[in-house]
């Protein structure tokens, strides 16, 4: 059975860097689906700019109509800090016989060892890392060791094992970040073509991000 992929993030807001990465992986790695899971209370950051309801809405309108893309609000429902390990435990209970892949940008992968119970992640899922502009795969330290022990170039390994492998996948490099988009909107500029128009409409209607740089 093909893998269920988990794509977590603050999605504050979701943009084409997220969407194109998820789409290329859905196709190239033959995922059953990609679940976009906005985090509620990100433990690593000082909070979000758009509230969870609005971030969820932006994800829903962004993926609407795309087969294999699913918006999943379990971290928002759970409340409290959003720990990926708890989400993966949850999903493992729901999909006991399906392989699970956790999608991470290279920047997020490089911070993995600071995550809650990070050593257990590979007991519940594979890790699928997307190249991001300006970031390099680790070859030393705990992550270098993890990669040499669990790394695989074979897409089939993500299908035959339920969890436990790390695969680095080159995706089209789109140098877009939510931070840049928020700064652009706060400066009164138009974020058009960095994200689907439907997301831009939500930003415009809600007036979110207008005062980011003034805080
Ligand atoms: P911010 O600028 O607020 O930090 P972000 O653009 O990095 O946000 P997140 O919601 O924090 O977006 O990212 C969710 C996931 O998407 C992370 O694993 C991150 O590495 C990945 N990601 C974000 N932007 C891109 C991009 N342009 N290309 C590939 N992966 C990306």
mmCIF file of N, CA and C in Angstrom, residues 151-199:
data_model
loop_
_atom_site.group_PDB
_atom_site.id
_atom_site.type_symbol
_atom_site.label_atom_id
_atom_site.label_comp_id
_atom_site.label_asym_id
_atom_site.label_seq_id
_atom_site.Cartn_x
_atom_site.Cartn_y
_atom_site.Cartn_z
ATOM 1 N N UNK A 151 19.452 6.253 5.744
ATOM 2 C CA UNK A 151 19.239 6.890 4.441
ATOM 3 C C UNK A 151 19.044 5.882 3.321
ATOM 4 N N UNK A 152 18.198 6.215 2.370
ATOM 5 C CA UNK A 152 18.032 5.373 1.180
ATOM 6 C C UNK A 152 17.744 6.249 -0.034
ATOM 7 N N UNK A 153 18.264 5.815 -1.188
ATOM 8 C CA UNK A 153 17.960 6.522 -2.441
ATOM 9 C C UNK A 153 16.789 5.870 -3.152
ATOM 10 N N UNK A 154 16.381 4.706 -2.670
ATOM 11 C CA UNK A 154 15.352 3.933 -3.380
ATOM 12 C C UNK A 154 13.950 4.306 -2.915
ATOM 13 N N UNK A 155 13.147 4.791 -3.841
ATOM 14 C CA UNK A 155 11.756 5.151 -3.521
ATOM 15 C C UNK A 155 10.981 3.907 -3.060
ATOM 16 N N UNK A 156 11.301 2.756 -3.648
ATOM 17 C CA UNK A 156 10.594 1.517 -3.282
ATOM 18 C C UNK A 156 10.730 1.199 -1.796
ATOM 19 N N UNK A 157 11.861 1.580 -1.188
ATOM 20 C CA UNK A 157 12.052 1.310 0.250
ATOM 21 C C UNK A 157 10.987 2.018 1.092
ATOM 22 N N UNK A 158 10.482 3.143 0.592
ATOM 23 C CA UNK A 158 9.442 3.883 1.333
ATOM 24 C C UNK A 158 8.097 3.161 1.240
ATOM 25 N N UNK A 159 7.990 2.269 0.269
ATOM 26 C CA UNK A 159 6.732 1.528 0.079
ATOM 27 C C UNK A 159 6.779 0.167 0.774
ATOM 28 N N UNK A 160 7.960 -0.441 0.785
ATOM 29 C CA UNK A 160 8.029 -1.805 1.329
ATOM 30 C C UNK A 160 8.130 -1.809 2.854
ATOM 31 N N UNK A 161 8.830 -0.818 3.424
ATOM 32 C CA UNK A 161 8.876 -0.728 4.896
ATOM 33 C C UNK A 161 7.820 0.277 5.354
ATOM 34 N N UNK A 162 7.266 0.067 6.532
ATOM 35 C CA UNK A 162 6.226 0.970 7.034
ATOM 36 C C UNK A 162 6.816 2.265 7.581
ATOM 37 N N UNK A 163 8.075 2.223 8.012
ATOM 38 C CA UNK A 163 8.713 3.370 8.663
ATOM 39 C C UNK A 163 10.214 3.117 8.722
ATOM 40 N N UNK A 164 10.964 4.108 9.189
ATOM 41 C CA UNK A 164 12.371 3.859 9.530
ATOM 42 C C UNK A 164 13.408 4.261 8.507
ATOM 43 N N UNK A 165 13.031 4.770 7.314
ATOM 44 C CA UNK A 165 14.034 5.165 6.334
ATOM 45 C C UNK A 165 14.034 6.684 6.163
ATOM 46 N N UNK A 166 15.154 7.215 5.684
ATOM 47 C CA UNK A 166 15.229 8.650 5.375
ATOM 48 C C UNK A 166 15.573 8.791 3.891
ATOM 49 N N UNK A 167 14.787 9.573 3.210
ATOM 50 C CA UNK A 167 14.998 9.760 1.770
ATOM 51 C C UNK A 167 15.069 11.258 1.487
ATOM 52 N N UNK A 168 16.134 11.667 0.814
ATOM 53 C CA UNK A 168 16.250 13.084 0.439
ATOM 54 C C UNK A 168 15.836 13.216 -1.016
ATOM 55 N N UNK A 169 14.898 14.105 -1.263
ATOM 56 C CA UNK A 169 14.339 14.221 -2.610
ATOM 57 C C UNK A 169 14.509 15.648 -3.131
ATOM 58 N N UNK A 170 15.099 15.750 -4.308
ATOM 59 C CA UNK A 170 15.287 17.076 -4.905
ATOM 60 C C UNK A 170 13.974 17.549 -5.505
ATOM 61 N N UNK A 171 13.531 18.706 -5.087
ATOM 62 C CA UNK A 171 12.318 19.284 -5.653
ATOM 63 C C UNK A 171 12.678 20.609 -6.321
ATOM 64 N N UNK A 172 11.792 21.096 -7.166
ATOM 65 C CA UNK A 172 12.032 22.397 -7.794
ATOM 66 C C UNK A 172 12.236 23.433 -6.693
ATOM 67 N N UNK A 173 13.317 24.167 -6.811
ATOM 68 C CA UNK A 173 13.665 25.103 -5.753
ATOM 69 C C UNK A 173 12.899 26.416 -5.923
ATOM 70 N N UNK A 174 11.983 26.652 -5.044
ATOM 71 C CA UNK A 174 11.222 27.902 -5.076
ATOM 72 C C UNK A 174 11.575 28.664 -3.809
ATOM 73 N N UNK A 175 12.271 29.744 -3.983
ATOM 74 C CA UNK A 175 12.749 30.454 -2.803
ATOM 75 C C UNK A 175 11.662 31.383 -2.263
ATOM 76 N N UNK A 176 10.630 30.759 -1.725
ATOM 77 C CA UNK A 176 9.498 31.505 -1.166
ATOM 78 C C UNK A 176 9.417 31.130 0.296
ATOM 79 N N UNK A 177 9.193 32.090 1.169
ATOM 80 C CA UNK A 177 8.967 31.750 2.576
ATOM 81 C C UNK A 177 7.786 32.557 3.094
ATOM 82 N N UNK A 178 7.137 32.001 4.105
ATOM 83 C CA UNK A 178 5.996 32.696 4.704
ATOM 84 C C UNK A 178 6.457 34.022 5.311
ATOM 85 N N UNK A 179 7.661 34.019 5.883
ATOM 86 C CA UNK A 179 8.188 35.253 6.494
ATOM 87 C C UNK A 179 8.224 36.386 5.470
ATOM 88 N N UNK A 180 8.762 36.057 4.290
ATOM 89 C CA UNK A 180 8.869 37.064 3.227
ATOM 90 C C UNK A 180 7.492 37.575 2.819
ATOM 91 N N UNK A 181 6.544 36.658 2.731
ATOM 92 C CA UNK A 181 5.186 37.038 2.318
ATOM 93 C C UNK A 181 4.570 37.966 3.362
ATOM 94 N N UNK A 182 4.743 37.628 4.635
ATOM 95 C CA UNK A 182 4.177 38.493 5.693
ATOM 96 C C UNK A 182 4.795 39.889 5.623
ATOM 97 N N UNK A 183 6.110 39.928 5.385
ATOM 98 C CA UNK A 183 6.789 41.233 5.320
ATOM 99 C C UNK A 183 6.307 42.052 4.127
ATOM 100 N N UNK A 184 6.090 41.347 3.029
ATOM 101 C CA UNK A 184 5.598 41.998 1.810
ATOM 102 C C UNK A 184 4.222 42.630 2.051
ATOM 103 N N UNK A 185 3.333 41.843 2.655
ATOM 104 C CA UNK A 185 1.969 42.336 2.904
ATOM 105 C C UNK A 185 2.022 43.505 3.882
ATOM 106 N N UNK A 186 2.861 43.380 4.906
ATOM 107 C CA UNK A 186 2.966 44.460 5.899
ATOM 108 C C UNK A 186 3.496 45.745 5.257
ATOM 109 N N UNK A 187 4.297 45.585 4.193
ATOM 110 C CA UNK A 187 4.845 46.756 3.505
ATOM 111 C C UNK A 187 3.869 47.303 2.465
ATOM 112 N N UNK A 188 2.655 46.695 2.408
ATOM 113 C CA UNK A 188 1.630 47.199 1.498
ATOM 114 C C UNK A 188 1.789 46.686 0.084
ATOM 115 N N UNK A 189 2.628 45.642 -0.103
ATOM 116 C CA UNK A 189 2.828 45.111 -1.461
ATOM 117 C C UNK A 189 1.986 43.859 -1.681
ATOM 118 N N UNK A 190 1.865 43.499 -2.961
ATOM 119 C CA UNK A 190 0.940 42.426 -3.359
ATOM 120 C C UNK A 190 1.686 41.085 -3.433
ATOM 121 N N UNK A 191 1.218 40.062 -2.675
ATOM 122 C CA UNK A 191 1.897 38.756 -2.711
ATOM 123 C C UNK A 191 1.470 37.866 -3.878
ATOM 124 N N UNK A 192 0.811 38.437 -4.856
ATOM 125 C CA UNK A 192 0.298 37.648 -5.981
ATOM 126 C C UNK A 192 1.401 36.832 -6.658
ATOM 127 N N UNK A 193 1.064 35.616 -7.090
ATOM 128 C CA UNK A 193 1.933 34.661 -7.775
ATOM 129 C C UNK A 193 2.927 33.955 -6.852
ATOM 130 N N UNK A 194 2.878 34.251 -5.566
ATOM 131 C CA UNK A 194 3.676 33.479 -4.601
ATOM 132 C C UNK A 194 2.814 32.374 -3.982
ATOM 133 N N UNK A 195 1.528 32.450 -4.225
ATOM 134 C CA UNK A 195 0.555 31.529 -3.621
ATOM 135 C C UNK A 195 -0.687 31.530 -4.505
ATOM 136 N N UNK A 196 -1.586 30.539 -4.336
ATOM 137 C CA UNK A 196 -2.812 30.571 -5.133
ATOM 138 C C UNK A 196 -3.622 31.849 -4.848
ATOM 139 N N UNK A 197 -4.337 32.312 -5.857
ATOM 140 C CA UNK A 197 -5.150 33.522 -5.681
ATOM 141 C C UNK A 197 -6.133 33.384 -4.526
ATOM 142 N N UNK A 198 -6.641 32.146 -4.327
ATOM 143 C CA UNK A 198 -7.642 31.948 -3.264
ATOM 144 C C UNK A 198 -7.030 32.257 -1.883
ATOM 145 N N UNK A 199 -5.755 31.982 -1.710
ATOM 146 C CA UNK A 199 -5.092 32.279 -0.422
ATOM 147 C C UNK A 199 -4.894 33.789 -0.307
#
